[in-house]
Amino acid sequence: MKYLPSLLILFSFCFSSGLSAQSEVVGDWKTMVPDGSKEGAMIPLHVTIKADNIYWLDFGGDGAVEITGKYETSDGQIHIQDVEGSECTGKGVYVFEVNDEGMTMTRVSDECEGRGGPEGKMSFSRR
């Protein structure tokens, strides 16, 4: 799958516990990720986080959902797991911060190699 490196970067979703923290991450987000088929090229990644603990990933921003997953928040962290469309369905744990600028997620641990990028940190803005 040509989007595997980008998809692994993705979930890096770092969210907090409780309904208040969960509501901070719910919504539509965007970032740029490497295009696995073109050296040095970047593509948009649209992320939809639903209140029912489900997320969708759209690589390229074309409206097609390539990956779906589930998440839970607790103790200032988000626990994520891709369930469809991904070659790796391992669990990931990320710390997150949501502010006026957007959302930043930082990897604590992840069973999927490469998810969260080389530094384990991703920044998103609201769509």
CSV table of C-alpha atoms in Angstrom, one decimal:
chain,number,residue,atom,x,y,z
A,1,MET,CA,0.0,0.0,0.0
A,2,LYS,CA,1.6,3.2,-1.1
A,3,TYR,CA,0.1,5.2,1.8
A,4,LEU,CA,1.5,2.9,4.5
A,5,PRO,CA,4.4,5.3,5.6
A,6,SER,CA,2.0,8.2,5.7
A,7,LEU,CA,-0.7,6.2,7.4
A,8,LEU,CA,1.7,5.1,10.0
A,9,ILE,CA,2.5,8.7,10.7
A,10,LEU,CA,-1.0,9.5,11.3
A,11,PHE,CA,-2.0,8.0,14.4
A,12,SER,CA,-0.4,9.9,16.5
A,13,PHE,CA,-3.6,11.2,17.9
A,14,CYS,CA,-3.0,12.6,21.3
A,15,PHE,CA,-6.0,13.3,23.4
A,16,SER,CA,-7.0,13.8,27.0
A,17,SER,CA,-9.4,11.9,29.3
A,18,GLY,CA,-13.0,12.8,30.0
A,19,LEU,CA,-15.7,14.2,27.8
A,20,SER,CA,-14.2,17.7,27.9
A,21,ALA,CA,-10.9,16.4,26.5
A,22,GLN,CA,-12.6,14.1,24.1
A,23,SER,CA,-14.7,17.0,22.7
A,24,GLU,CA,-11.5,19.0,22.1
A,25,VAL,CA,-10.3,16.4,19.6
A,26,VAL,CA,-13.6,15.7,17.9
A,27,GLY,CA,-13.8,17.3,14.5
A,28,ASP,CA,-12.1,17.6,11.2
A,29,TRP,CA,-8.3,18.0,11.1
A,30,LYS,CA,-5.6,18.3,8.4
A,31,THR,CA,-1.9,17.9,8.0
A,32,MET,CA,0.6,17.2,5.3
A,33,VAL,CA,2.4,13.8,5.1
A,34,PRO,CA,5.0,12.3,2.7
A,35,ASP,CA,3.6,10.8,-0.5
A,36,GLY,CA,4.9,7.2,-0.5
A,37,SER,CA,5.0,7.1,-4.3
A,38,LYS,CA,7.0,10.3,-5.0
A,39,GLU,CA,10.3,11.1,-3.4
A,40,GLY,CA,10.0,14.4,-1.5
A,41,ALA,CA,6.4,15.0,-2.4
A,42,MET,CA,3.8,15.8,0.3
A,43,ILE,CA,0.0,15.1,0.2
A,44,PRO,CA,-2.8,16.3,2.5
A,45,LEU,CA,-4.1,14.0,5.2
A,46,HIS,CA,-7.6,14.7,6.4
A,47,VAL,CA,-8.6,13.2,9.7
A,48,THR,CA,-12.1,13.0,11.0
A,49,ILE,CA,-12.5,12.2,14.7
A,50,LYS,CA,-16.0,11.3,15.8
A,51,ALA,CA,-17.6,11.6,19.2
A,52,ASP,CA,-18.4,7.8,19.1
A,53,ASN,CA,-14.6,6.9,19.4
A,54,ILE,CA,-14.1,6.3,15.7
A,55,TYR,CA,-11.7,8.1,13.3
A,56,TRP,CA,-11.3,8.2,9.5
A,57,LEU,CA,-8.2,8.9,7.5
A,58,ASP,CA,-8.4,10.4,4.0
A,59,PHE,CA,-5.0,10.5,2.3
A,60,GLY,CA,-4.9,13.1,-0.5
A,61,GLY,CA,-8.0,14.9,0.7
A,62,ASP,CA,-10.1,13.4,-2.1
A,63,GLY,CA,-13.0,12.4,0.1
A,64,ALA,CA,-12.2,8.7,0.0
A,65,VAL,CA,-11.6,7.1,3.5
A,66,GLU,CA,-8.6,4.8,3.3
A,67,ILE,CA,-8.3,3.9,7.0
A,68,THR,CA,-10.8,3.7,9.9
A,69,GLY,CA,-9.9,3.2,13.5
A,70,LYS,CA,-11.0,3.4,17.1
A,71,TYR,CA,-9.7,5.5,20.0
A,72,GLU,CA,-10.1,6.1,23.7
A,73,THR,CA,-8.9,8.9,25.9
A,74,SER,CA,-7.6,8.7,29.5
A,75,ASP,CA,-5.1,10.5,31.7
A,76,GLY,CA,-4.2,13.1,29.0
A,77,GLN,CA,-3.5,10.5,26.4
A,78,ILE,CA,-5.2,9.0,23.4
A,79,HIS,CA,-5.0,5.3,22.7
A,80,ILE,CA,-5.5,4.6,19.0
A,81,GLN,CA,-5.9,1.5,16.8
A,82,ASP,CA,-6.5,1.2,13.1
A,83,VAL,CA,-9.2,-1.4,12.3
A,84,GLU,CA,-9.7,-1.3,8.5
A,85,GLY,CA,-7.5,-0.3,5.6
A,86,SER,CA,-4.1,-0.5,7.4
A,87,GLU,CA,-1.4,-3.1,7.3
A,88,CYS,CA,-0.8,-2.6,11.0
A,89,THR,CA,-3.6,-2.9,13.5
A,90,GLY,CA,-1.4,-2.5,16.6
A,91,LYS,CA,-2.2,-0.1,19.4
A,92,GLY,CA,-0.6,3.4,19.8
A,93,VAL,CA,-0.5,5.7,22.8
A,94,TYR,CA,0.0,9.5,22.3
A,95,VAL,CA,-0.1,12.6,24.5
A,96,PHE,CA,-2.0,15.5,22.9
A,97,GLU,CA,-2.5,19.2,23.2
A,98,VAL,CA,-5.3,21.2,21.6
A,99,ASN,CA,-5.0,25.0,21.4
A,100,ASP,CA,-5.9,27.9,19.2
A,101,GLU,CA,-3.3,26.9,16.7
A,102,GLY,CA,-4.5,23.3,16.3
A,103,MET,CA,-3.6,19.9,17.8
A,104,THR,CA,-0.2,18.4,18.5
A,105,MET,CA,0.3,14.7,19.2
A,106,THR,CA,3.4,13.1,20.6
A,107,ARG,CA,4.1,9.4,20.7
A,108,VAL,CA,4.5,7.6,24.0
A,109,SER,CA,4.5,4.1,22.5
A,110,ASP,CA,3.2,2.4,19.4
A,111,GLU,CA,3.2,-1.1,18.1
A,112,CYS,CA,3.1,0.1,14.5
A,113,GLU,CA,6.6,1.1,13.4
A,114,GLY,CA,6.7,4.6,11.8
A,115,ARG,CA,3.3,5.8,12.9
A,116,GLY,CA,3.8,9.3,14.2
A,117,GLY,CA,6.8,10.0,11.9
A,118,PRO,CA,10.5,9.8,12.6
A,119,GLU,CA,10.2,12.1,15.6
A,120,GLY,CA,6.9,10.8,16.9
A,121,LYS,CA,5.2,14.1,16.7
A,122,MET,CA,2.5,15.5,14.5
A,123,SER,CA,0.8,18.9,14.2
A,124,PHE,CA,-2.8,19.3,12.8
A,125,SER,CA,-4.9,22.3,12.0
A,126,ARG,CA,-8.7,22.4,12.0
A,127,ARG,CA,-10.3,22.0,8.6
